[in-house]
């Protein structure tokens, strides 16, 4: 009889969009006890159109998370492709992803219960993990920015809406959610308390990472959980953080969640290399700085899923 099998860790990953999808692709290589908690403030593209027409949560980031959790077999890959497929053309279906329509259709059929609908899609796909919205209601992001008007470069202005914020050329200073005291998904709060590791990032800093810390009950769960808190930095500044250093990313997080403490900050070697302040900033948040080569080999701003999985395996002792 061989040695006893060590249970795989229970991991919660926060985020939205491509950053979360990449993170899930890496994490599912080391555990199937995985829960994705997803932002629900998207108001652009297919999600924005469905949100405006039908109300309810925007499905796009939830769809991407589900696709990332599909199995590696032929059926899983096929379902992932189907979920992500968008109808062509400029008609009423043009630009809509099949997965968005499937999720919204199930929500309508199930009386608007978003978690039940997502669980049903996950079962259909054979997903290796669970996908939950961070809030039970659709949210809006509002940001204070500087430099929106070139004629008044030092003037503070307000940009409302995730899509407008993602497209702005101004420098983002702070973000907040509307409503300002949104209800957290109770299943998401429970998952955080039950986790052994919670992972923030990578992803768009102001629209995918920080918003989780602005939902009061969810933020409280992140602060109080017994899980180890891991922050995965982007491999370089994104369009929202425009030239910010790795340490500045930590500073922005702390400005929006002053009580947050971390156990590990994971940074790509290139992004960390030229930042003499990163380690002291990580230490100030209670974290060990782990530097690893996790960037994609093609020079893009993406993480390599295999390298990222290896770094997580080392952090989590898998």
Short mmCIF file of N, CA and C in Angstrom, two decimals, residues 15-194:
data_model
loop_
_atom_site.label_atom_id
_atom_site.label_comp_id
_atom_site.label_asym_id
_atom_site.label_seq_id
_atom_site.Cartn_x
_atom_site.Cartn_y
_atom_site.Cartn_z
N UNK A 15 -11.58 37.50 -9.89
CA UNK A 15 -11.18 38.27 -11.06
C UNK A 15 -12.29 38.40 -12.08
N UNK A 16 -11.88 38.60 -13.32
CA UNK A 16 -12.83 38.73 -14.42
C UNK A 16 -12.07 38.76 -15.73
N UNK A 17 -12.75 38.49 -16.81
CA UNK A 17 -12.16 38.62 -18.13
C UNK A 17 -11.01 37.67 -18.39
N UNK A 18 -10.08 38.14 -19.22
CA UNK A 18 -8.97 37.28 -19.67
C UNK A 18 -8.01 36.94 -18.53
N UNK A 19 -7.83 37.86 -17.58
CA UNK A 19 -6.92 37.59 -16.47
C UNK A 19 -7.37 36.40 -15.64
N UNK A 20 -8.66 36.38 -15.29
CA UNK A 20 -9.19 35.27 -14.52
C UNK A 20 -9.16 33.98 -15.33
N UNK A 21 -9.52 34.05 -16.61
CA UNK A 21 -9.50 32.85 -17.44
C UNK A 21 -8.10 32.23 -17.48
N UNK A 22 -7.08 33.06 -17.63
CA UNK A 22 -5.71 32.56 -17.64
C UNK A 22 -5.34 31.94 -16.29
N UNK A 23 -5.79 32.59 -15.23
CA UNK A 23 -5.49 32.09 -13.88
C UNK A 23 -6.15 30.73 -13.65
N UNK A 24 -7.40 30.59 -14.08
CA UNK A 24 -8.10 29.33 -13.90
C UNK A 24 -7.46 28.22 -14.74
N UNK A 25 -7.01 28.57 -15.93
CA UNK A 25 -6.34 27.59 -16.78
C UNK A 25 -5.11 27.03 -16.09
N UNK A 26 -4.40 27.89 -15.34
CA UNK A 26 -3.23 27.44 -14.58
C UNK A 26 -3.64 26.66 -13.34
N UNK A 27 -4.56 27.19 -12.56
CA UNK A 27 -4.93 26.57 -11.29
C UNK A 27 -5.56 25.20 -11.47
N UNK A 28 -6.32 25.02 -12.54
CA UNK A 28 -6.99 23.73 -12.71
C UNK A 28 -6.00 22.61 -13.04
N UNK A 29 -4.77 22.97 -13.32
CA UNK A 29 -3.73 21.95 -13.53
C UNK A 29 -3.22 21.37 -12.22
N UNK A 30 -3.52 22.06 -11.10
CA UNK A 30 -3.01 21.56 -9.82
C UNK A 30 -4.13 21.19 -8.84
N UNK A 31 -5.40 21.58 -9.14
CA UNK A 31 -6.50 21.21 -8.25
C UNK A 31 -7.81 21.25 -9.00
N UNK A 32 -8.75 20.38 -8.60
CA UNK A 32 -10.11 20.48 -9.13
C UNK A 32 -11.07 20.96 -8.05
N UNK A 33 -10.52 21.34 -6.91
CA UNK A 33 -11.33 21.92 -5.83
C UNK A 33 -11.22 23.44 -5.95
N UNK A 34 -11.83 23.95 -7.02
CA UNK A 34 -11.57 25.31 -7.47
C UNK A 34 -12.88 26.06 -7.64
N UNK A 35 -12.92 27.28 -7.09
CA UNK A 35 -14.09 28.15 -7.25
C UNK A 35 -13.62 29.49 -7.80
N UNK A 36 -14.27 29.92 -8.87
CA UNK A 36 -14.00 31.25 -9.44
C UNK A 36 -15.09 32.21 -8.97
N UNK A 37 -14.67 33.35 -8.43
CA UNK A 37 -15.61 34.40 -8.04
C UNK A 37 -15.37 35.58 -8.98
N UNK A 38 -16.42 35.97 -9.70
CA UNK A 38 -16.28 36.78 -10.90
C UNK A 38 -16.96 38.14 -10.74
N UNK A 39 -16.31 39.17 -11.25
CA UNK A 39 -16.89 40.51 -11.24
C UNK A 39 -18.16 40.56 -12.10
N UNK A 40 -19.08 41.45 -11.75
CA UNK A 40 -20.36 41.55 -12.47
C UNK A 40 -20.67 43.01 -12.80
N UNK A 41 -19.66 43.72 -13.30
CA UNK A 41 -19.85 45.13 -13.64
C UNK A 41 -19.67 45.40 -15.13
N UNK A 42 -19.47 44.37 -15.94
CA UNK A 42 -19.25 44.54 -17.37
C UNK A 42 -20.49 45.17 -18.02
N UNK A 43 -20.27 46.21 -18.81
CA UNK A 43 -21.39 46.86 -19.49
C UNK A 43 -21.10 47.10 -20.96
N UNK A 44 -20.12 46.39 -21.51
CA UNK A 44 -19.77 46.56 -22.92
C UNK A 44 -20.10 45.32 -23.73
N UNK A 45 -20.08 45.44 -25.04
CA UNK A 45 -20.23 44.32 -25.94
C UNK A 45 -21.53 43.55 -25.75
N UNK A 46 -21.46 42.24 -25.97
CA UNK A 46 -22.62 41.38 -25.84
C UNK A 46 -23.22 41.44 -24.44
N UNK A 47 -22.37 41.43 -23.41
CA UNK A 47 -22.86 41.49 -22.04
C UNK A 47 -23.64 42.78 -21.78
N UNK A 48 -23.12 43.89 -22.28
CA UNK A 48 -23.80 45.16 -22.07
C UNK A 48 -25.14 45.21 -22.76
N UNK A 49 -25.22 44.63 -23.96
CA UNK A 49 -26.49 44.62 -24.69
C UNK A 49 -27.52 43.76 -23.97
N UNK A 50 -27.10 42.59 -23.49
CA UNK A 50 -28.03 41.71 -22.77
C UNK A 50 -28.46 42.33 -21.44
N UNK A 51 -27.51 42.97 -20.79
CA UNK A 51 -27.81 43.63 -19.51
C UNK A 51 -28.83 44.76 -19.72
N UNK A 52 -28.65 45.53 -20.78
CA UNK A 52 -29.57 46.64 -21.03
C UNK A 52 -30.95 46.14 -21.45
N UNK A 53 -30.99 45.05 -22.22
CA UNK A 53 -32.26 44.56 -22.75
C UNK A 53 -33.06 43.74 -21.73
N UNK A 54 -32.36 42.90 -20.96
CA UNK A 54 -33.04 41.95 -20.09
C UNK A 54 -32.85 42.21 -18.61
N UNK A 55 -31.89 43.09 -18.26
CA UNK A 55 -31.55 43.26 -16.86
C UNK A 55 -30.74 42.07 -16.37
N UNK A 56 -30.50 42.01 -15.09
CA UNK A 56 -29.74 40.88 -14.55
C UNK A 56 -28.25 41.05 -14.71
N UNK A 57 -27.53 40.02 -14.32
CA UNK A 57 -26.07 40.08 -14.32
C UNK A 57 -25.51 39.99 -15.73
N UNK A 58 -24.40 40.66 -16.00
CA UNK A 58 -23.73 40.49 -17.29
C UNK A 58 -23.06 39.12 -17.35
N UNK A 59 -23.27 38.34 -18.40
CA UNK A 59 -22.78 36.96 -18.41
C UNK A 59 -21.36 36.76 -18.94
N UNK A 60 -20.76 37.77 -19.58
CA UNK A 60 -19.53 37.54 -20.34
C UNK A 60 -18.36 37.01 -19.54
N UNK A 61 -18.03 37.66 -18.42
CA UNK A 61 -16.89 37.20 -17.62
C UNK A 61 -17.17 35.85 -16.98
N UNK A 62 -18.42 35.60 -16.63
CA UNK A 62 -18.82 34.30 -16.08
C UNK A 62 -18.64 33.21 -17.14
N UNK A 63 -19.02 33.53 -18.39
CA UNK A 63 -18.85 32.58 -19.49
C UNK A 63 -17.38 32.23 -19.70
N UNK A 64 -16.50 33.25 -19.67
CA UNK A 64 -15.08 33.00 -19.90
C UNK A 64 -14.49 32.11 -18.81
N UNK A 65 -14.95 32.32 -17.57
CA UNK A 65 -14.48 31.48 -16.47
C UNK A 65 -14.93 30.03 -16.65
N UNK A 66 -16.18 29.83 -17.06
CA UNK A 66 -16.68 28.48 -17.31
C UNK A 66 -15.91 27.81 -18.44
N UNK A 67 -15.63 28.54 -19.49
CA UNK A 67 -14.88 27.97 -20.61
C UNK A 67 -13.48 27.55 -20.16
N UNK A 68 -12.87 28.34 -19.27
CA UNK A 68 -11.52 28.01 -18.79
C UNK A 68 -11.51 26.76 -17.93
N UNK A 69 -12.66 26.40 -17.36
CA UNK A 69 -12.74 25.22 -16.50
C UNK A 69 -13.20 23.97 -17.24
N UNK A 70 -13.44 24.08 -18.54
CA UNK A 70 -13.84 22.91 -19.32
C UNK A 70 -12.72 21.87 -19.31
N UNK A 71 -13.11 20.61 -19.48
CA UNK A 71 -12.13 19.52 -19.46
C UNK A 71 -11.15 19.59 -20.61
N UNK A 72 -10.05 18.87 -20.48
CA UNK A 72 -9.03 18.83 -21.52
C UNK A 72 -9.32 17.79 -22.59
N UNK A 73 -10.39 17.02 -22.42
CA UNK A 73 -10.73 16.01 -23.42
C UNK A 73 -11.43 16.66 -24.61
N UNK A 74 -11.76 15.86 -25.62
CA UNK A 74 -12.36 16.41 -26.84
C UNK A 74 -13.69 17.10 -26.56
N UNK A 75 -14.51 16.49 -25.68
CA UNK A 75 -15.80 17.08 -25.34
C UNK A 75 -15.62 18.43 -24.66
N UNK A 76 -14.68 18.50 -23.72
CA UNK A 76 -14.45 19.75 -23.01
C UNK A 76 -13.98 20.85 -23.92
N UNK A 77 -13.04 20.52 -24.81
CA UNK A 77 -12.53 21.54 -25.74
C UNK A 77 -13.62 22.01 -26.69
N UNK A 78 -14.49 21.06 -27.11
CA UNK A 78 -15.58 21.43 -28.02
C UNK A 78 -16.55 22.38 -27.33
N UNK A 79 -16.90 22.06 -26.09
CA UNK A 79 -17.83 22.92 -25.36
C UNK A 79 -17.22 24.31 -25.11
N UNK A 80 -15.93 24.35 -24.81
CA UNK A 80 -15.29 25.64 -24.61
C UNK A 80 -15.37 26.49 -25.88
N UNK A 81 -15.13 25.85 -27.03
CA UNK A 81 -15.21 26.58 -28.30
C UNK A 81 -16.63 27.06 -28.57
N UNK A 82 -17.62 26.21 -28.25
CA UNK A 82 -19.02 26.59 -28.48
C UNK A 82 -19.40 27.78 -27.60
N UNK A 83 -19.01 27.73 -26.33
CA UNK A 83 -19.33 28.84 -25.42
C UNK A 83 -18.78 30.16 -25.92
N UNK A 84 -17.57 30.12 -26.46
CA UNK A 84 -16.88 31.34 -26.86
C UNK A 84 -17.27 31.84 -28.26
N UNK A 85 -17.94 30.98 -29.05
CA UNK A 85 -18.27 31.36 -30.43
C UNK A 85 -19.22 32.56 -30.46
N UNK A 86 -18.91 33.52 -31.31
CA UNK A 86 -19.77 34.70 -31.48
C UNK A 86 -20.41 34.69 -32.86
N UNK A 87 -21.70 35.04 -32.90
CA UNK A 87 -22.38 35.13 -34.18
C UNK A 87 -21.82 36.31 -34.98
N UNK A 88 -21.60 36.11 -36.26
CA UNK A 88 -21.07 37.20 -37.10
C UNK A 88 -22.18 38.14 -37.55
N UNK A 89 -21.77 39.23 -38.20
CA UNK A 89 -22.72 40.14 -38.83
C UNK A 89 -23.18 41.25 -37.91
N UNK A 90 -24.06 42.08 -38.46
CA UNK A 90 -24.55 43.26 -37.75
C UNK A 90 -26.02 43.15 -37.35
N UNK A 91 -26.58 41.95 -37.46
CA UNK A 91 -27.98 41.76 -37.09
C UNK A 91 -28.16 41.70 -35.59
N UNK A 92 -29.37 41.31 -35.17
CA UNK A 92 -29.68 41.31 -33.74
C UNK A 92 -28.84 40.31 -32.97
N UNK A 93 -28.37 39.25 -33.63
CA UNK A 93 -27.51 38.27 -32.96
C UNK A 93 -26.03 38.56 -33.16
N UNK A 94 -25.70 39.46 -34.05
CA UNK A 94 -24.31 39.75 -34.35
C UNK A 94 -23.53 40.18 -33.12
N UNK A 95 -22.40 39.52 -32.85
CA UNK A 95 -21.55 39.86 -31.72
C UNK A 95 -21.89 39.13 -30.44
N UNK A 96 -23.04 38.48 -30.37
CA UNK A 96 -23.40 37.74 -29.16
C UNK A 96 -22.66 36.40 -29.11
N UNK A 97 -22.14 36.07 -27.95
CA UNK A 97 -21.50 34.77 -27.75
C UNK A 97 -22.57 33.75 -27.39
N UNK A 98 -22.44 32.53 -27.93
CA UNK A 98 -23.42 31.48 -27.64
C UNK A 98 -23.52 31.26 -26.13
N UNK A 99 -22.37 31.27 -25.44
CA UNK A 99 -22.37 31.04 -24.01
C UNK A 99 -23.16 32.09 -23.25
N UNK A 100 -23.07 33.35 -23.69
CA UNK A 100 -23.85 34.41 -23.04
C UNK A 100 -25.34 34.14 -23.15
N UNK A 101 -25.79 33.73 -24.35
CA UNK A 101 -27.21 33.47 -24.57
C UNK A 101 -27.66 32.25 -23.77
N UNK A 102 -26.81 31.23 -23.69
CA UNK A 102 -27.14 30.04 -22.92
C UNK A 102 -27.31 30.38 -21.44
N UNK A 103 -26.37 31.13 -20.90
CA UNK A 103 -26.42 31.48 -19.47
C UNK A 103 -27.64 32.34 -19.17
N UNK A 104 -27.88 33.37 -19.97
CA UNK A 104 -29.01 34.26 -19.73
C UNK A 104 -30.32 33.50 -19.91
N UNK A 105 -30.38 32.61 -20.90
CA UNK A 105 -31.59 31.81 -21.11
C UNK A 105 -31.89 30.93 -19.91
N UNK A 106 -30.87 30.32 -19.33
CA UNK A 106 -31.07 29.49 -18.13
C UNK A 106 -31.51 30.35 -16.95
N UNK A 107 -30.94 31.52 -16.82
CA UNK A 107 -31.38 32.42 -15.73
C UNK A 107 -32.86 32.75 -15.88
N UNK A 108 -33.30 33.03 -17.10
CA UNK A 108 -34.71 33.34 -17.33
C UNK A 108 -35.58 32.12 -17.00
N UNK A 109 -35.12 30.95 -17.42
CA UNK A 109 -35.91 29.72 -17.21
C UNK A 109 -35.98 29.34 -15.75
N UNK A 110 -34.92 29.64 -14.98
CA UNK A 110 -34.85 29.24 -13.58
C UNK A 110 -35.30 30.35 -12.63
N UNK A 111 -35.99 31.31 -13.15
CA UNK A 111 -36.54 32.35 -12.30
C UNK A 111 -35.52 33.36 -11.81
N UNK A 112 -34.42 33.51 -12.55
CA UNK A 112 -33.45 34.54 -12.21
C UNK A 112 -32.43 34.13 -11.17
N UNK A 113 -32.34 32.84 -10.81
CA UNK A 113 -31.35 32.39 -9.84
C UNK A 113 -30.00 32.23 -10.54
N UNK A 114 -29.07 33.20 -10.39
CA UNK A 114 -27.83 33.14 -11.19
C UNK A 114 -26.95 31.96 -10.83
N UNK A 115 -26.87 31.59 -9.56
CA UNK A 115 -25.98 30.51 -9.15
C UNK A 115 -26.50 29.17 -9.67
N UNK A 116 -27.81 28.94 -9.59
CA UNK A 116 -28.38 27.70 -10.11
C UNK A 116 -28.11 27.56 -11.60
N UNK A 117 -28.26 28.66 -12.34
CA UNK A 117 -27.99 28.62 -13.77
C UNK A 117 -26.54 28.32 -14.08
N UNK A 118 -25.63 28.96 -13.35
CA UNK A 118 -24.20 28.73 -13.58
C UNK A 118 -23.80 27.30 -13.20
N UNK A 119 -24.37 26.79 -12.13
CA UNK A 119 -24.09 25.40 -11.74
C UNK A 119 -24.58 24.43 -12.80
N UNK A 120 -25.71 24.75 -13.43
CA UNK A 120 -26.25 23.87 -14.47
C UNK A 120 -25.34 23.88 -15.70
N UNK A 121 -24.85 25.07 -16.08
CA UNK A 121 -23.93 25.14 -17.21
C UNK A 121 -22.63 24.40 -16.89
N UNK A 122 -22.13 24.56 -15.67
CA UNK A 122 -20.90 23.88 -15.28
C UNK A 122 -21.07 22.36 -15.36
N UNK A 123 -22.23 21.86 -14.94
CA UNK A 123 -22.49 20.42 -15.01
C UNK A 123 -22.56 19.96 -16.45
N UNK A 124 -23.22 20.74 -17.29
CA UNK A 124 -23.31 20.42 -18.73
C UNK A 124 -21.92 20.32 -19.35
N UNK A 125 -21.03 21.20 -18.94
CA UNK A 125 -19.69 21.27 -19.53
C UNK A 125 -18.72 20.26 -18.91
N UNK A 126 -19.10 19.67 -17.77
CA UNK A 126 -18.13 18.86 -17.04
C UNK A 126 -17.00 19.72 -16.51
N UNK A 127 -17.32 20.93 -16.05
CA UNK A 127 -16.30 21.88 -15.61
C UNK A 127 -15.59 21.37 -14.36
N UNK A 128 -14.29 21.63 -14.29
CA UNK A 128 -13.49 21.23 -13.14
C UNK A 128 -13.45 22.39 -12.14
N UNK A 129 -14.58 22.62 -11.49
CA UNK A 129 -14.67 23.72 -10.55
C UNK A 129 -16.02 24.39 -10.66
N UNK A 130 -16.20 25.45 -9.87
CA UNK A 130 -17.46 26.16 -9.80
C UNK A 130 -17.25 27.63 -10.11
N UNK A 131 -18.23 28.26 -10.73
CA UNK A 131 -18.16 29.68 -11.07
C UNK A 131 -19.30 30.40 -10.35
N UNK A 132 -18.97 31.46 -9.61
CA UNK A 132 -19.94 32.23 -8.85
C UNK A 132 -19.79 33.71 -9.14
N UNK A 133 -20.90 34.46 -9.14
CA UNK A 133 -20.79 35.92 -9.25
C UNK A 133 -20.37 36.51 -7.90
N UNK A 134 -19.65 37.62 -7.90
CA UNK A 134 -19.22 38.21 -6.63
C UNK A 134 -20.39 38.88 -5.91
N UNK A 135 -21.41 39.30 -6.68
CA UNK A 135 -22.58 39.94 -6.09
C UNK A 135 -23.83 39.38 -6.73
N UNK A 136 -24.91 39.46 -5.99
CA UNK A 136 -26.18 38.95 -6.51
C UNK A 136 -26.87 39.96 -7.42
N UNK A 137 -26.35 41.16 -7.54
CA UNK A 137 -26.96 42.19 -8.38
C UNK A 137 -25.92 42.74 -9.34
N UNK A 138 -26.33 43.21 -10.52
CA UNK A 138 -25.38 43.82 -11.44
C UNK A 138 -24.84 45.13 -10.86
N UNK A 139 -23.56 45.38 -11.08
CA UNK A 139 -22.90 46.54 -10.50
C UNK A 139 -22.39 47.47 -11.59
N UNK A 140 -22.08 48.69 -11.17
CA UNK A 140 -21.49 49.68 -12.07
C UNK A 140 -20.22 50.21 -11.41
N UNK A 141 -19.20 50.41 -12.21
CA UNK A 141 -17.94 50.95 -11.71
C UNK A 141 -17.87 52.43 -12.04
N UNK A 142 -17.45 53.21 -11.05
CA UNK A 142 -17.24 54.64 -11.25
C UNK A 142 -15.82 54.97 -10.79
N UNK A 143 -15.10 55.75 -11.57
CA UNK A 143 -13.71 56.05 -11.26
C UNK A 143 -13.45 57.54 -11.26
N UNK A 144 -12.54 57.95 -10.38
CA UNK A 144 -11.97 59.29 -10.45
C UNK A 144 -10.69 59.22 -11.26
N UNK A 145 -10.58 60.07 -12.26
CA UNK A 145 -9.44 60.04 -13.16
C UNK A 145 -8.85 61.44 -13.30
N UNK A 146 -7.61 61.50 -13.75
CA UNK A 146 -6.92 62.76 -14.00
C UNK A 146 -6.47 62.76 -15.46
N UNK A 147 -6.67 63.90 -16.12
CA UNK A 147 -6.21 64.04 -17.50
C UNK A 147 -7.22 63.64 -18.54
N UNK A 148 -8.49 63.58 -18.17
CA UNK A 148 -9.51 63.21 -19.15
C UNK A 148 -9.64 64.28 -20.22
N UNK A 149 -9.53 65.53 -19.80
CA UNK A 149 -9.60 66.66 -20.74
C UNK A 149 -8.17 67.18 -20.95
N UNK A 150 -7.63 67.04 -22.16
CA UNK A 150 -6.25 67.49 -22.43
C UNK A 150 -6.04 68.98 -22.13
N UNK A 151 -7.12 69.74 -22.14
CA UNK A 151 -6.99 71.18 -21.87
C UNK A 151 -6.86 71.47 -20.38
N UNK A 152 -7.19 70.47 -19.55
CA UNK A 152 -7.08 70.61 -18.10
C UNK A 152 -6.46 69.34 -17.54
N UNK A 153 -5.15 69.13 -17.78
CA UNK A 153 -4.53 67.84 -17.46
C UNK A 153 -4.50 67.49 -15.98
N UNK A 154 -4.63 68.49 -15.10
CA UNK A 154 -4.60 68.20 -13.66
C UNK A 154 -5.98 68.13 -13.02
N UNK A 155 -6.99 68.27 -13.83
CA UNK A 155 -8.36 68.30 -13.30
C UNK A 155 -8.86 66.88 -13.06
N UNK A 156 -9.55 66.68 -11.91
CA UNK A 156 -10.14 65.39 -11.58
C UNK A 156 -11.52 65.30 -12.23
N UNK A 157 -11.77 64.20 -12.89
CA UNK A 157 -13.07 63.96 -13.53
C UNK A 157 -13.57 62.58 -13.13
N UNK A 158 -14.82 62.31 -13.43
CA UNK A 158 -15.43 61.02 -13.11
C UNK A 158 -15.78 60.29 -14.40
N UNK A 159 -15.39 59.02 -14.47
CA UNK A 159 -15.75 58.14 -15.59
C UNK A 159 -16.62 57.03 -15.02
N UNK A 160 -17.79 56.84 -15.61
CA UNK A 160 -18.71 55.82 -15.12
C UNK A 160 -18.87 54.72 -16.17
N UNK A 161 -18.80 53.47 -15.71
CA UNK A 161 -19.00 52.33 -16.59
C UNK A 161 -17.70 51.59 -16.87
N UNK A 162 -17.76 50.27 -16.78
CA UNK A 162 -16.56 49.45 -16.97
C UNK A 162 -15.97 49.64 -18.37
N UNK A 163 -16.82 49.67 -19.38
CA UNK A 163 -16.32 49.78 -20.75
C UNK A 163 -15.63 51.12 -20.98
N UNK A 164 -16.24 52.21 -20.52
CA UNK A 164 -15.63 53.53 -20.67
C UNK A 164 -14.32 53.61 -19.89
N UNK A 165 -14.29 53.00 -18.72
CA UNK A 165 -13.07 53.03 -17.91
C UNK A 165 -11.95 52.26 -18.58
N UNK A 166 -12.28 51.11 -19.16
CA UNK A 166 -11.27 50.31 -19.84
C UNK A 166 -10.70 51.03 -21.06
N UNK A 167 -11.49 51.93 -21.65
CA UNK A 167 -11.07 52.62 -22.88
C UNK A 167 -10.44 53.98 -22.61
N UNK A 168 -10.52 54.50 -21.38
CA UNK A 168 -10.06 55.86 -21.14
C UNK A 168 -8.54 55.99 -21.26
N UNK A 169 -8.11 57.14 -21.72
CA UNK A 169 -6.67 57.43 -21.78
C UNK A 169 -6.22 58.19 -20.54
N UNK A 170 -7.15 58.54 -19.67
CA UNK A 170 -6.82 59.27 -18.45
C UNK A 170 -6.18 58.33 -17.43
N UNK A 171 -5.53 58.93 -16.43
CA UNK A 171 -4.94 58.14 -15.35
C UNK A 171 -5.98 57.90 -14.26
N UNK A 172 -6.21 56.63 -13.95
CA UNK A 172 -7.21 56.28 -12.94
C UNK A 172 -6.59 56.44 -11.56
N UNK A 173 -7.32 57.10 -10.66
CA UNK A 173 -6.84 57.27 -9.28
C UNK A 173 -7.56 56.34 -8.31
N UNK A 174 -8.87 56.34 -8.34
CA UNK A 174 -9.64 55.48 -7.44
C UNK A 174 -10.87 54.96 -8.18
N UNK A 175 -11.40 53.84 -7.68
CA UNK A 175 -12.65 53.31 -8.22
C UNK A 175 -13.60 53.02 -7.06
N UNK A 176 -14.89 53.02 -7.37
CA UNK A 176 -15.91 52.63 -6.41
C UNK A 176 -17.02 51.92 -7.17
N UNK A 177 -17.86 51.22 -6.42
CA UNK A 177 -18.97 50.49 -7.02
C UNK A 177 -20.28 51.21 -6.78
N UNK A 178 -21.18 51.07 -7.72
CA UNK A 178 -22.55 51.55 -7.57
C UNK A 178 -23.48 50.36 -7.76
N UNK A 179 -24.35 50.05 -6.80
CA UNK A 179 -24.51 50.71 -5.51
C UNK A 179 -23.26 50.55 -4.65
N UNK A 180 -23.10 51.45 -3.68
CA UNK A 180 -21.88 51.48 -2.89
C UNK A 180 -21.83 50.38 -1.83
N UNK A 181 -22.97 49.77 -1.52
CA UNK A 181 -23.01 48.71 -0.51
C UNK A 181 -23.72 47.49 -1.10
N UNK A 182 -23.14 46.89 -2.15
CA UNK A 182 -23.85 45.80 -2.84
C UNK A 182 -23.83 44.52 -2.03
N UNK A 183 -24.88 43.70 -2.18
CA UNK A 183 -24.90 42.41 -1.49
C UNK A 183 -23.94 41.43 -2.15
N UNK A 184 -23.17 40.74 -1.35
CA UNK A 184 -22.30 39.70 -1.88
C UNK A 184 -23.11 38.43 -2.14
N UNK A 185 -22.68 37.65 -3.09
CA UNK A 185 -23.24 36.31 -3.27
C UNK A 185 -22.93 35.50 -2.02
N UNK A 186 -23.96 34.93 -1.39
CA UNK A 186 -23.73 34.18 -0.15
C UNK A 186 -22.89 32.94 -0.41
N UNK A 187 -23.04 32.35 -1.59
CA UNK A 187 -22.22 31.18 -1.92
C UNK A 187 -20.75 31.58 -2.07
N UNK A 188 -20.51 32.78 -2.58
CA UNK A 188 -19.13 33.27 -2.72
C UNK A 188 -18.50 33.49 -1.35
N UNK A 189 -19.25 34.10 -0.43
CA UNK A 189 -18.74 34.33 0.92
C UNK A 189 -18.41 33.00 1.59
N UNK A 190 -19.29 32.01 1.45
CA UNK A 190 -19.05 30.71 2.05
C UNK A 190 -17.80 30.06 1.44
N UNK A 191 -17.63 30.18 0.14
CA UNK A 191 -16.46 29.58 -0.52
C UNK A 191 -15.16 30.18 0.01
N UNK A 192 -15.16 31.49 0.27
CA UNK A 192 -13.95 32.15 0.79
C UNK A 192 -13.62 31.61 2.18
N UNK A 193 -14.63 31.46 3.01
CA UNK A 193 -14.39 30.96 4.37
C UNK A 193 -13.94 29.50 4.36
N UNK A 194 -14.38 28.73 3.37
CA UNK A 194 -14.03 27.30 3.30
C UNK A 194 -12.70 27.05 2.60
#
